[in-house]
Amino acid sequence: MSKPFAPPKIAPEAAATVKFWQQVRLRLSLILGTGVFVGIGIAADVAAADAVWALTFAAVVALGNSWVEVANVTPPEIPSHQTWLQFAAQSTLFLAKLTSGAAAALGVAGYLLSGLYHPAPIWLVPIALLVIVGLTRLSWRGRSLARLRRVTVMIAAVSLLGLIGAGLLKISQTSSAEAVLLAQANDRATPIALLQATTLMTAAYAGFESLAPQPNFRSARQLLSAIGLAIGLAWSLYLAVAIVGIQTVGAGVLGSSVTASAAPLVMVMRSLALPGGVYLITLGAVAAMSGMILSLLPQLTERLQHLNQAVSPPEAWPNQEAETLSPQLALGLVSLILSCILWVGDVQTIWSFSAFAFLLHYALMHWAALRQASAPRVCPRWLNGLGLVVCVGLAFWVEWSVWLVSLGLVALGLVWRGMMLWTDEQG
């Protein structure tokens, strides 16, 4: 009688290596999206040629913030939704993810229109709405997105490498006179503009949400290394694309194309005259940002369910399943909210909301970590303090209307929770 087939055993070291690279690929797939295809143009519009410095400073901020994403900032015996601070942090994360998804939908619409040579702005919002409806329907089926995520990352990487290769070839063939004229057109940014661009580009690296507390110090360190490597790879790619764009069409053209069509890299690819290049970069952008939205929809659905649980009275916490929104209803509400945000119509304004909300979320997470007295600490206390100062200092460099509306929405959520808890107590 033949023995049943048993899968080969994997050594612990090999299993840890496989898990590490899986984490790197996952983080990179979440980061690689609107940031490179739209965000670089926004940074160039604000900081001109100094957008490359804004990309670098934002990557450093993202590395510091990654510590609180894997640290246990709430004692395990106290659920995070029981504290007002954690409710505010999760509300800002929900707002940041929502606006990121809306910006991605506008980016998909912009690249479809520009890539197909129909850059009529009037169709931008309707096509973005169709994108949200179609991807919501696809997400409704609940199929695994792991294989799709790998495909979208590969398509995006091939398109960006094609743009970088063709761009470097053109730069090497540019005459000295043309290079001087382009350098004169790329003005340097003021310190204020550089800070504003750094603030906006922090959203480009925030492709991961708050993670569950790690079971031990070693696994947290491994996850930190994976996130750090993913951010480093994303920074290298962003930097290369930004240099090619600024050195071929100029920072002014790169920035103005965001307002006109939400597709700055199409303008760069057209200047390179690469056969089929416009269709290649369009395919990469649509694949990357559609994959990003598909990854965001389940996260937003789960986040909305958790926020709904957080307004339950304390005595109902042991039986929270009864208070949870159904996944279908939560997904429908998320899709409806995304559709409403799209009517803003300006991808740069929506991007500003996302950047402010992410920085406010990280600031609250650093504050929560500073209040934690339990040991061991994954994140050093001094890094939490520095991260809090940096995040608060950067957050308010966006337009005052953006942070005023964002703070109003967070305050409204806190008031809503307070009213629900008070009503339950009175009942």
XYZ file of C-alpha atoms in Angstrom, residues 67 73 79 83 108 112 128 171 202 221 226 251 275 300 316 336 374 398 407 415 424:
21
model
C 7.420 51.806 13.659
C 0.262 50.656 21.118
C -9.711 46.524 22.881
C -10.653 54.389 23.887
C -7.697 55.675 -13.600
C -7.970 56.198 -19.732
C -14.304 57.481 -12.217
C 18.429 62.538 -21.512
C 3.704 61.351 2.614
C 11.464 43.554 13.684
C 10.091 44.270 5.087
C 8.468 70.415 -13.726
C 6.354 53.257 -29.986
C -12.497 50.136 4.153
C -22.432 45.355 24.500
C -21.466 55.358 -1.962
C 3.613 48.351 29.117
C -1.777 71.839 3.399
C -10.749 68.144 11.598
C -19.625 63.676 18.608
C -27.738 53.996 25.074
